[in-house]
Coordinates of C-alpha atoms and ligand atoms in Angstrom, one line a residue:
Chain A
M740 CA -0.1 0.1 0.0
C741 CA 1.1 3.8 -0.3
F742 CA 1.6 4.7 2.8
T743 CA 2.9 1.5 4.4
S744 CA 6.3 2.7 4.1
Q745 CA 6.2 5.7 6.2
F746 CA 3.2 3.9 8.6
W747 CA 4.5 4.7 11.5
Q748 CA 5.5 8.3 10.4
L749 CA 2.1 8.5 9.3
T750 CA 0.7 7.2 12.3
V751 CA 2.1 9.6 15.1
A752 CA 1.8 12.7 12.9
G753 CA -2.1 11.6 12.5
L754 CA -2.8 10.7 16.2
A755 CA -1.2 14.1 17.1
I756 CA -3.7 16.3 15.1
G757 CA -6.5 13.3 15.7
S758 CA -6.3 14.7 18.7
L759 CA -7.1 18.1 18.9
Y760 CA -9.5 17.3 16.3
A761 CA -10.9 15.2 19.4
L762 CA -10.8 17.8 21.6
I763 CA -12.5 20.7 19.0
A764 CA -15.1 17.8 18.0
L765 CA -16.2 17.5 22.1
G766 CA -17.4 21.0 22.2
Y767 CA -19.5 20.3 19.2
T768 CA -20.7 17.2 20.6
L769 CA -21.5 18.3 24.5
V770 CA -23.8 21.3 23.0
Y771 CA -25.4 19.2 20.3
G772 CA -26.0 16.5 23.2
V773 CA -28.0 19.5 26.0
L774 CA -29.0 21.8 22.9
Q775 CA -29.9 19.2 19.7
L776 CA -28.0 22.0 18.4
I777 CA -24.7 22.5 16.1
N778 CA -22.8 25.6 17.6
F779 CA -21.3 26.6 14.1
A780 CA -19.2 29.3 16.4
H781 CA -17.6 26.6 17.6
S782 CA -14.5 27.8 15.3
E783 CA -14.0 30.9 16.3
V784 CA -13.9 29.4 20.1
F785 CA -11.0 27.4 18.6
M786 CA -9.6 30.7 17.1
A787 CA -10.0 32.9 20.6
G788 CA -8.1 29.9 22.2
G789 CA -5.0 30.2 19.2
F790 CA -4.6 34.1 20.5
G791 CA -5.2 33.6 24.3
G792 CA -2.5 31.3 24.2
L793 CA -0.5 33.6 22.0
F794 CA -0.4 36.8 24.2
L795 CA 0.3 34.8 27.1
V796 CA 2.9 33.0 26.1
R797 CA 4.5 35.9 24.2
E798 CA 4.7 37.6 27.3
L799 CA 6.3 34.8 28.8
V800 CA 8.9 33.9 26.3
G801 CA 11.8 35.9 25.9
D802 CA 14.4 36.5 23.0
T803 CA 15.6 32.1 23.4
A804 CA 13.8 29.6 24.0
P805 CA 13.4 28.9 27.6
G806 CA 13.3 24.8 27.4
G807 CA 13.9 22.2 30.5
A808 CA 11.4 23.1 33.5
A809 CA 10.4 26.7 32.2
A810 CA 9.2 25.5 28.6
V811 CA 6.6 22.8 30.9
L812 CA 5.6 25.7 32.6
I813 CA 5.1 28.1 30.0
T814 CA 3.0 25.1 28.2
T815 CA 0.7 24.7 30.7
A816 CA 0.2 28.5 31.0
G817 CA -0.7 28.6 27.2
I818 CA -3.1 25.9 27.5
L819 CA -4.5 27.7 30.8
G820 CA -4.3 30.7 28.4
G821 CA -6.0 29.1 25.2
A822 CA -8.5 27.5 27.4
L823 CA -9.9 30.6 29.3
A824 CA -9.8 32.2 26.3
G825 CA -11.7 29.8 24.7
A826 CA -14.3 29.5 27.7
G827 CA -14.7 33.0 27.7
T828 CA -15.8 32.9 24.2
A829 CA -18.0 29.7 24.4
F830 CA -20.0 31.6 27.4
V831 CA -20.6 35.1 25.6
L832 CA -21.7 33.0 22.2
E833 CA -24.6 31.3 24.3
R834 CA -25.4 34.2 26.1
T835 CA -25.6 36.5 23.4
A836 CA -25.8 33.9 20.1
Y837 CA -28.7 31.2 21.2
R838 CA -30.0 32.2 25.3
P839 CA -31.9 35.1 23.8
L840 CA -33.1 32.8 20.7
R841 CA -34.3 29.8 23.0
R842 CA -36.2 32.3 25.4
R843 CA -38.3 32.8 22.3
G844 CA -38.7 29.1 21.2
A845 CA -36.7 30.2 17.4
P846 CA -37.2 27.5 15.2
R847 CA -33.9 25.4 14.3
L848 CA -33.5 27.7 11.2
A849 CA -32.7 30.8 13.2
Y850 CA -29.7 29.1 15.5
L851 CA -28.1 28.2 11.8
I852 CA -28.1 31.9 11.3
S853 CA -27.5 33.3 14.7
A854 CA -24.3 30.8 14.9
I855 CA -22.7 31.8 11.3
G856 CA -23.6 35.7 12.2
A857 CA -21.5 35.2 15.2
S858 CA -18.8 33.0 13.5
L859 CA -18.3 36.4 11.1
F860 CA -18.4 38.7 13.8
L861 CA -15.8 37.5 15.7
Y862 CA -13.1 36.3 13.0
N863 CA -13.4 39.9 10.9
L864 CA -12.9 40.9 15.1
A865 CA -10.5 39.5 15.4
G866 CA -8.7 40.1 12.0
K867 CA -9.4 44.1 12.4
E868 CA -7.7 43.7 16.0
F869 CA -4.7 41.3 15.8
G870 CA -4.1 41.9 11.9
R871 CA -4.6 39.3 9.1
L872 CA -1.3 37.8 8.8
A873 CA 0.1 34.3 10.5
I874 CA 1.5 34.8 13.7
P875 CA 4.1 32.1 14.7
M876 CA 4.0 31.1 18.6
P877 CA 7.2 31.8 20.0
D878 CA 9.9 29.0 20.3
I879 CA 9.3 27.4 23.7
Y880 CA 11.2 24.4 23.4
T881 CA 14.9 23.7 22.9
S882 CA 15.3 20.7 20.8
G883 CA 12.7 19.7 17.9
T884 CA 12.8 16.1 18.2
V885 CA 12.2 14.2 21.6
F886 CA 12.3 10.7 20.7
H887 CA 12.0 7.8 18.0
I888 CA 9.7 5.0 18.0
F889 CA 9.3 2.6 15.0
G890 CA 12.0 4.5 13.2
A891 CA 9.0 7.6 13.1
R892 CA 10.7 10.9 14.6
V893 CA 8.2 12.3 17.1
T894 CA 8.4 16.0 17.7
T895 CA 8.0 17.9 20.8
N896 CA 4.9 19.8 19.5
Q897 CA 3.3 16.1 18.5
L898 CA 4.4 14.7 22.3
V899 CA 3.1 18.3 23.9
I900 CA -0.3 18.0 22.0
A901 CA -0.9 14.6 22.2
G902 CA 0.1 14.3 26.0
A903 CA -1.7 17.4 26.7
A904 CA -5.0 16.5 24.9
L905 CA -5.2 13.0 26.4
V906 CA -5.2 14.3 29.6
M907 CA -8.1 16.7 29.4
L908 CA -9.6 13.9 27.3
I909 CA -9.4 11.6 30.2
A910 CA -10.6 14.9 32.8
L911 CA -13.4 15.3 30.2
D912 CA -14.4 11.7 30.1
R913 CA -14.9 11.2 34.2
L914 CA -16.3 14.5 34.8
V915 CA -19.3 13.3 32.6
A916 CA -19.4 9.7 33.9
K917 CA -18.4 10.3 37.3
T918 CA -19.6 13.8 38.5
R919 CA -22.8 15.2 40.0
L920 CA -22.4 17.7 37.0
G921 CA -21.5 14.8 34.6
Q922 CA -24.5 13.4 35.4
G923 CA -26.4 16.7 35.1
I924 CA -25.2 17.3 31.8
R925 CA -26.2 13.6 30.4
A926 CA -29.6 14.1 32.3
V927 CA -30.3 16.9 30.3
A928 CA -29.3 15.8 27.2
Q929 CA -31.7 12.2 27.5
D930 CA -34.5 14.3 28.4
A931 CA -34.2 18.1 29.5
E932 CA -37.4 18.2 30.9
T933 CA -37.8 15.6 33.5
A934 CA -34.3 16.6 34.0
S935 CA -36.0 19.9 35.5
L936 CA -38.2 18.2 37.5
M937 CA -35.3 16.9 39.0
G938 CA -34.3 19.6 40.2
V939 CA -32.4 20.1 37.5
D940 CA -31.1 24.2 36.9
I941 CA -31.3 23.2 32.4
N942 CA -30.1 26.9 31.9
K943 CA -27.2 26.8 34.3
V944 CA -26.0 23.3 33.1
I945 CA -26.2 25.0 29.1
T946 CA -24.0 27.7 30.7
L947 CA -21.9 25.1 31.8
T948 CA -21.4 22.6 28.9
F949 CA -20.7 25.8 26.6
I950 CA -17.9 26.6 29.2
I951 CA -16.5 23.2 29.7
G952 CA -16.7 22.7 25.8
G953 CA -14.3 26.0 25.6
L954 CA -12.1 25.3 27.9
L955 CA -11.0 22.1 25.7
G956 CA -11.7 24.1 22.4
G957 CA -9.1 26.7 23.4
A958 CA -7.0 24.3 24.3
A959 CA -6.8 23.1 21.7
G960 CA -6.4 26.8 20.1
F961 CA -3.3 27.0 21.8
L962 CA -1.8 24.0 20.7
Y963 CA -2.2 23.8 17.0
G964 CA -0.4 27.3 17.3
L965 CA 2.6 25.4 18.6
V966 CA 2.7 24.1 14.9
F967 CA 0.6 25.9 12.6
N968 CA 0.7 29.1 13.5
V969 CA -2.1 31.7 15.0
Q970 CA -4.5 33.7 12.5
Y971 CA -8.5 35.1 12.7
T972 CA -9.0 32.8 9.7
M973 CA -7.5 29.5 11.7
G974 CA -10.6 28.3 13.0
F975 CA -12.7 27.5 9.5
I976 CA -10.9 24.1 8.2
P977 CA -10.1 22.3 11.8
G978 CA -13.6 23.9 12.7
V979 CA -15.2 21.9 10.2
K980 CA -13.4 18.9 10.8
A981 CA -13.8 18.5 14.2
F982 CA -17.1 18.8 13.1
T983 CA -16.9 15.8 10.8
A984 CA -15.0 13.6 13.8
A985 CA -17.9 14.3 15.4
V986 CA -20.7 13.7 13.4
L987 CA -18.1 10.2 12.4
G988 CA -18.2 9.1 16.0
G989 CA -21.6 9.6 16.4
I990 CA -23.0 13.6 17.5
G991 CA -24.1 13.8 21.1
N992 CA -21.5 10.9 22.1
V993 CA -18.6 11.7 24.2
R994 CA -16.4 8.6 23.2
G995 CA -17.7 8.8 19.9
A996 CA -16.3 12.3 19.2
V997 CA -12.5 11.2 20.7
L998 CA -12.6 8.3 18.8
G999 CA -14.2 10.0 15.0
G1000 CA -11.2 13.1 15.6
L1001 CA -8.1 9.8 15.6
V1002 CA -10.3 8.2 13.5
L1003 CA -10.1 10.9 11.2
G1004 CA -7.0 12.3 11.8
L1005 CA -5.1 9.0 11.2
V1006 CA -7.0 8.4 7.4
E1007 CA -6.2 12.3 6.4
N1008 CA -2.3 11.5 6.6
Y1009 CA -2.6 7.9 5.5
G1010 CA -4.4 10.0 2.7
V1011 CA -2.0 12.2 2.0
A1012 CA 0.5 10.0 1.2
C1013 CA -1.4 8.1 -0.9
A1014 CA -2.9 10.9 -3.2
S1015 CA -0.8 14.1 -2.4
S1016 CA -1.2 16.8 0.6
A1017 CA -3.1 19.0 -1.7
Y1018 CA -6.3 16.6 -0.8
R1019 CA -5.4 16.9 3.3
D1020 CA -8.7 18.8 3.4
I1021 CA -10.8 17.2 0.6
I1022 CA -10.4 13.9 2.9
A1023 CA -11.9 14.9 5.4
F1024 CA -15.1 16.2 3.9
M1025 CA -15.4 13.1 1.7
I1026 CA -15.5 11.4 4.8
L1027 CA -18.2 13.8 5.8
V1028 CA -20.7 12.9 3.5
L1029 CA -20.4 9.5 3.1
V1030 CA -20.5 9.0 7.0
L1031 CA -23.7 10.8 6.1
L1032 CA -25.2 8.5 3.4
V1033 CA -24.0 5.4 4.7
R1034 CA -24.4 4.9 8.8
P1035 CA -25.7 8.9 10.2
S1036 CA -25.7 7.8 13.4
G1037 CA -22.4 7.5 13.2
I1038 CA -19.6 4.9 14.4
L1039 CA -21.0 4.8 17.8
G1040 CA -24.5 6.5 17.4
E1041 CA -25.8 9.0 19.8
R1042 CA -24.9 7.9 22.9
L1043 CA -25.5 11.0 24.9
G1044 CA -28.8 12.3 22.7
R1045 CA -32.3 11.5 22.5
S1046 CA -33.2 8.4 20.7
A1047 CA -35.6 6.5 23.4
Chain B
M565 CA -54.6 27.0 55.1
A566 CA -54.1 24.2 52.5
M567 CA -51.2 22.6 51.6
L568 CA -51.3 23.5 47.4
E569 CA -53.8 25.9 46.3
L570 CA -55.3 26.1 42.8
Q571 CA -57.0 29.7 42.3
D572 CA -58.7 29.6 38.7
V573 CA -56.1 28.6 37.1
H574 CA -56.1 29.1 33.2
V575 CA -53.8 27.3 30.9
K576 CA -53.3 28.0 27.1
Y577 CA -52.0 25.9 24.2
G578 CA -51.3 28.7 21.6
A579 CA -54.9 29.9 21.3
V580 CA -56.5 26.9 22.3
E581 CA -57.1 26.9 26.1
A582 CA -56.6 23.6 28.0
L583 CA -57.4 24.6 31.3
K584 CA -60.5 27.3 31.5
G585 CA -59.8 28.1 35.8
V586 CA -58.8 25.4 37.5
T587 CA -59.8 26.0 41.6
L588 CA -58.9 22.9 43.8
E589 CA -56.6 22.5 47.1
V590 CA -54.7 19.6 48.6
N591 CA -54.6 19.3 52.1
E592 CA -51.6 18.4 54.2
G593 CA -51.4 14.7 54.8
E594 CA -53.9 13.9 52.5
I595 CA -54.5 11.8 49.3
V596 CA -56.8 13.6 47.0
T597 CA -57.6 12.2 43.4
L598 CA -58.1 14.3 39.8
L599 CA -60.1 12.0 37.1
G600 CA -61.2 12.6 33.8
A601 CA -61.1 11.3 30.6
N602 CA -58.4 11.5 27.8
G603 CA -57.5 15.2 27.2
A604 CA -59.8 17.1 30.3
G605 CA -56.4 18.4 31.1
K606 CA -55.1 16.0 34.2
T607 CA -51.5 16.6 32.3
T608 CA -51.7 19.6 31.7
T609 CA -52.9 20.6 35.8
L610 CA -49.8 18.8 37.0
R611 CA -47.2 20.2 34.8
T612 CA -48.8 23.7 35.5
I613 CA -48.0 23.0 39.3
S614 CA -44.7 22.0 38.5
G615 CA -43.8 24.6 36.6
L616 CA -43.1 23.0 33.4
L617 CA -46.3 25.1 31.9
R618 CA -47.1 29.1 33.1
P619 CA -50.6 29.7 33.8
S620 CA -52.4 32.6 31.5
A621 CA -54.3 33.6 34.5
G622 CA -54.7 32.5 37.8
R623 CA -53.0 31.7 41.2
I624 CA -51.0 28.4 42.7
L625 CA -49.9 28.5 46.1
F626 CA -47.9 25.6 48.0
E627 CA -47.7 26.6 51.8
G628 CA -49.3 30.3 51.2
R629 CA -46.1 30.8 48.4
P630 CA -47.2 31.8 45.6
I631 CA -45.2 29.2 42.9
D632 CA -46.9 30.2 39.5
Q633 CA -44.2 31.4 38.2
M634 CA -41.5 29.6 39.9
P635 CA -39.1 27.5 37.0
A636 CA -39.6 24.0 37.5
H637 CA -36.5 23.1 39.2
E638 CA -37.3 25.4 42.4
V639 CA -40.6 24.2 42.4
L640 CA -39.1 21.1 43.3
G641 CA -36.5 22.5 45.5
I642 CA -39.6 23.9 48.2
G643 CA -41.0 20.3 47.9
V644 CA -42.9 19.2 45.7
G645 CA -41.8 16.2 43.5
H646 CA -43.6 15.3 40.2
V647 CA -43.6 11.4 39.0
P648 CA -44.7 12.5 35.0
E649 CA -47.0 10.8 32.2
G650 CA -45.3 7.8 30.6
R651 CA -42.4 8.1 34.1
R652 CA -39.7 9.2 31.7
V653 CA -37.2 7.6 33.7
F654 CA -33.4 8.5 32.0
P655 CA -33.2 5.7 29.9
R656 CA -29.2 5.7 29.3
M657 CA -28.7 5.9 32.9
S658 CA -28.5 3.0 35.2
V659 CA -31.5 2.3 38.0
Q660 CA -29.0 3.8 40.7
E661 CA -28.4 7.0 38.3
N662 CA -32.1 7.4 38.3
L663 CA -32.8 7.4 41.7
E664 CA -29.4 9.8 42.4
M665 CA -30.7 12.2 39.9
G666 CA -34.1 12.4 42.3
A667 CA -31.6 13.7 44.6
Y668 CA -29.7 15.8 42.9
Q669 CA -30.6 19.0 45.2
R670 CA -30.0 17.5 48.3
K671 CA -26.5 18.4 49.7
G672 CA -25.3 15.3 51.9
G673 CA -25.9 11.9 51.9
N674 CA -28.7 10.2 50.5
K675 CA -28.4 6.7 51.8
E676 CA -30.9 7.1 54.4
V677 CA -34.0 7.8 51.5
M678 CA -32.3 5.5 48.5
Q679 CA -33.0 2.7 51.8
R680 CA -36.4 3.3 51.9
V681 CA -37.0 3.3 48.7
F682 CA -35.5 0.1 48.3
E683 CA -37.4 -0.7 51.1
L684 CA -40.8 -0.2 49.3
F685 CA -39.6 -1.5 45.8
P686 CA -37.0 -4.6 46.4
V687 CA -36.5 -5.0 42.8
L688 CA -35.1 -1.6 42.4
S689 CA -31.9 -2.7 44.7
E690 CA -31.5 -6.0 42.9
R691 CA -31.3 -4.2 39.1
K692 CA -29.0 -1.3 40.4
S693 CA -26.9 -1.3 37.5
Q694 CA -29.8 -2.3 34.8
E695 CA -29.8 1.2 32.4
G696 CA -33.3 2.1 32.7
G697 CA -34.5 2.0 29.5
T698 CA -34.0 -2.4 29.7
L699 CA -36.4 -2.2 32.6
S700 CA -40.1 -2.9 32.7
G701 CA -43.1 -1.0 32.6
G702 CA -44.1 -1.9 36.1
E703 CA -40.3 -1.5 37.1
Q704 CA -40.0 1.5 34.8
Q705 CA -42.9 3.4 37.0
M706 CA -41.5 2.2 40.3
L707 CA -38.3 3.9 39.3
A708 CA -40.4 6.9 38.4
I709 CA -41.5 6.8 41.9
G710 CA -38.8 5.9 43.9
R711 CA -36.7 8.8 42.1
A712 CA -39.2 11.4 42.9
L713 CA -39.4 10.3 46.4
M714 CA -35.4 10.5 46.6
S715 CA -35.7 14.2 46.8
R716 CA -38.2 14.0 49.8
P717 CA -40.8 16.2 48.6
R718 CA -44.1 17.0 51.1
L719 CA -46.3 16.8 48.5
I720 CA -45.9 14.2 45.4
L721 CA -48.1 14.6 42.0
L722 CA -48.6 11.6 40.3
D723 CA -50.0 11.4 36.7
E724 CA -51.3 8.3 35.7
P725 CA -49.0 5.8 37.5
S726 CA -51.2 2.6 37.1
M727 CA -50.7 3.6 33.2
G728 CA -50.3 0.1 30.8
L729 CA -49.7 -1.9 33.5
A730 CA -50.9 -5.6 34.6
P731 CA -53.6 -5.5 37.2
L732 CA -51.8 -7.2 39.8
I733 CA -48.7 -4.3 39.5
V734 CA -51.4 -1.6 40.1
A735 CA -53.0 -3.4 42.8
K736 CA -49.1 -3.3 44.1
I737 CA -48.6 0.7 43.0
F738 CA -51.4 1.7 45.1
E739 CA -50.3 -0.2 48.1
I740 CA -47.1 1.8 47.7
I741 CA -48.8 5.0 47.3
A742 CA -50.7 4.6 50.2
E743 CA -47.5 4.1 52.3
I744 CA -45.6 6.6 51.0
N745 CA -48.6 8.8 52.5
D746 CA -48.5 6.6 55.7
D747 CA -44.9 8.0 55.8
G748 CA -45.9 12.1 55.6
T749 CA -46.2 12.4 52.1
T750 CA -49.2 14.5 51.0
V751 CA -50.6 12.9 47.6
L752 CA -51.8 14.4 44.2
L753 CA -52.8 11.4 42.3
V754 CA -54.1 12.1 38.3
E755 CA -55.8 8.5 37.4
Q756 CA -58.2 7.3 34.9
N757 CA -58.3 4.0 37.3
A758 CA -61.3 5.9 38.9
A759 CA -62.7 3.2 40.8
Q760 CA -59.3 2.2 42.3
A761 CA -57.7 5.7 43.0
L762 CA -61.6 6.8 44.5
K763 CA -60.7 4.0 47.4
L764 CA -57.1 5.2 47.9
A765 CA -57.7 8.6 48.4
G766 CA -60.2 11.0 50.8
R767 CA -61.3 13.6 48.2
G768 CA -61.5 13.6 44.3
Y769 CA -62.1 16.3 41.7
V770 CA -63.1 15.6 38.4
L771 CA -61.9 17.5 35.8
E772 CA -64.1 18.1 32.1
T773 CA -62.1 19.7 29.1
G774 CA -60.9 21.6 31.3
S775 CA -63.2 22.5 34.3
I776 CA -63.6 20.8 37.8
V777 CA -66.9 19.3 37.0
M778 CA -67.5 17.9 40.5
S779 CA -65.7 17.7 44.0
D780 CA -66.5 15.6 47.0
D781 CA -64.8 13.2 49.4
A782 CA -64.2 10.2 47.7
A783 CA -66.9 7.6 49.1
T784 CA -69.5 10.0 48.2
L785 CA -67.7 10.5 44.3
L786 CA -67.9 6.7 44.4
S787 CA -71.3 5.7 44.6
D788 CA -72.6 8.7 42.2
D789 CA -74.6 8.1 39.4
R790 CA -72.8 10.3 37.1
V791 CA -69.2 9.1 38.0
R792 CA -70.2 5.6 38.2
A793 CA -71.6 5.6 34.1
A794 CA -68.7 8.3 33.1
Y795 CA -65.9 6.7 34.9
L796 CA -66.3 3.3 36.3
G797 CA -67.7 2.2 32.9
E798 CA -70.9 1.1 34.3
D799 CA -74.4 0.9 33.1
I800 CA -76.2 2.1 35.5
G801 CA -79.5 1.5 33.4
A802 CA -79.4 -2.4 33.6
A803 CA -78.3 -2.2 36.5
Ligands
ATP895 N1 -48.3 20.3 23.7 C1 -49.7 20.5 23.4 N2 -50.3 21.2 22.5 C2 -51.4 21.9 22.4 N3 -52.1 21.4 23.3 C3 -51.8 20.4 24.1 C4 -50.4 20.0 24.4 N4 -50.5 19.3 25.4 C5 -51.7 19.1 25.8 N5 -52.6 19.3 24.8 C6 -54.1 19.2 24.7 O1 -54.4 19.9 25.8 C7 -55.9 19.3 26.2 C8 -55.2 18.6 27.6 O2 -53.9 17.6 27.7 P1 -54.0 16.9 29.0 O3 -52.7 15.9 28.3 O4 -53.7 17.6 30.2 O5 -54.9 15.4 29.0 P2 -55.4 14.9 29.9 O6 -56.3 14.7 30.9 O7 -54.0 14.4 30.9 O8 -55.2 13.2 29.1 P3 -54.6 11.5 29.6 O9 -55.5 10.9 30.2 O10 -54.9 11.4 27.6 O11 -53.6 12.2 29.3 C9 -56.0 17.9 25.4 O12 -56.7 18.9 23.9 C10 -54.7 18.1 24.7 O13 -54.7 18.0 23.2
MG896 MG1 -52.3 12.6 30.6

């Protein structure tokens, strides 16, 4: 096969980018779970995380890459900065773009229009305020390569991305499965009205769900910026791909989103080896169309959502 | 003062008025039943008490406090539990998690309450880890009642708990409602199964197309010719 010669190299790259898709996809899937609504402005939450992380890291890094323990701290700060910027953006989105519609019982289409409007507004605002050129993240690490596995080179960035994503994915999974808030989120997803009869404040759960999705998406924005620069338009392509990942795994399904992200990251990289890197983005959209045609409920189906 | 008071409550779905001035009261410690044919407005009445629907006119008081503008989670918080029509257990949560949902607002331990629920419904303790959606209809009804008890409500609203169940299970459910009442919980019971509901309840109301048309002691209603004809399925002419 075309990708066998570089199999491990492609696998490493696929898992790294795939874990970012997974983090973003969770934002789509969690919000869909509680509201049966696709937050198409989530790509701007990711973008905000990119800028939030960038600005913070720029303050912390001097002229030369710090490396060592300082690099670990700065990376952590960047992730937190991105996460907070993402959460703040998600919170504002929910309050301004969605809640007013919900209060008036607006039809589905209104949410879509509102989401697209909010998305356009946010990325143009970022372009105006922060400039329209791509901004590289300052160098944080002194060494580009950490180690080799099966002959494949693993870069520092890839290790940071996959490691941070893994920690966040596990934390999120535990939160949804084991905490009171997680149980509230699942209850709202399965039957919002009955959840309110059990004493769940639905509005509060929805707000917190946006914030959680924003934390993950914002952190992903910073991690993405480590490799691909930060720019006001950076949210669009990863946003659509993560949405694809969420649909692929079964929208509303937390583990499905993670699986979908990883599968998409891998397939995309194997596909590039077989065709050409020009096909990278097309592969994701082909997968989206195929899933919608063949298995619209995704690999794992709608587990959080209401199918009963 | 009555525990629960509905004063001339009107509820509309769009232009259609489903409740046309319902007035009723439930005193502390009572079992009161609300009877009526399909579409009379029984579920609408309970949903309005719980805060899922807003009355277009009229007032609802719980322990003297107006609750008609309160969101549902706050109504639960002040002591009103609701076992909704069709049970509505969370299908993809275990029995245990469904019960925990009932105690969502309770701070601290709920071991004791859960113990009491398992005493009332031993079958639930045998099926703690089974998903709600895979329980039988009767088991789901027991779970729905147990779940509502988890918040330790002072008033419990039951919407047709006998619906779709075999007579033996219905008898069992009615026995448990009596026990819940003995534990000190006031009960407002919506039923189409009028005979059994009136045997259990102290008083009853009859709802017809959104209006209360009769209200009396359960024994009196049980022997009333109109009630017998309309709700007990008896052909008085042939008697
Ligand atoms: N969501 C709704 N939208 C419009 N009309 C509704 C809605 N829910 C109920 N209704 C109407 O309001 C009236 C009362 O309905 P409700 O469900 O309260 O009756 P019910 O007495 O509980 O009936 P059943 O015994 O069949 O459960 C009915 O005419 C019904 O069609
Ligand atoms: Mg009903």
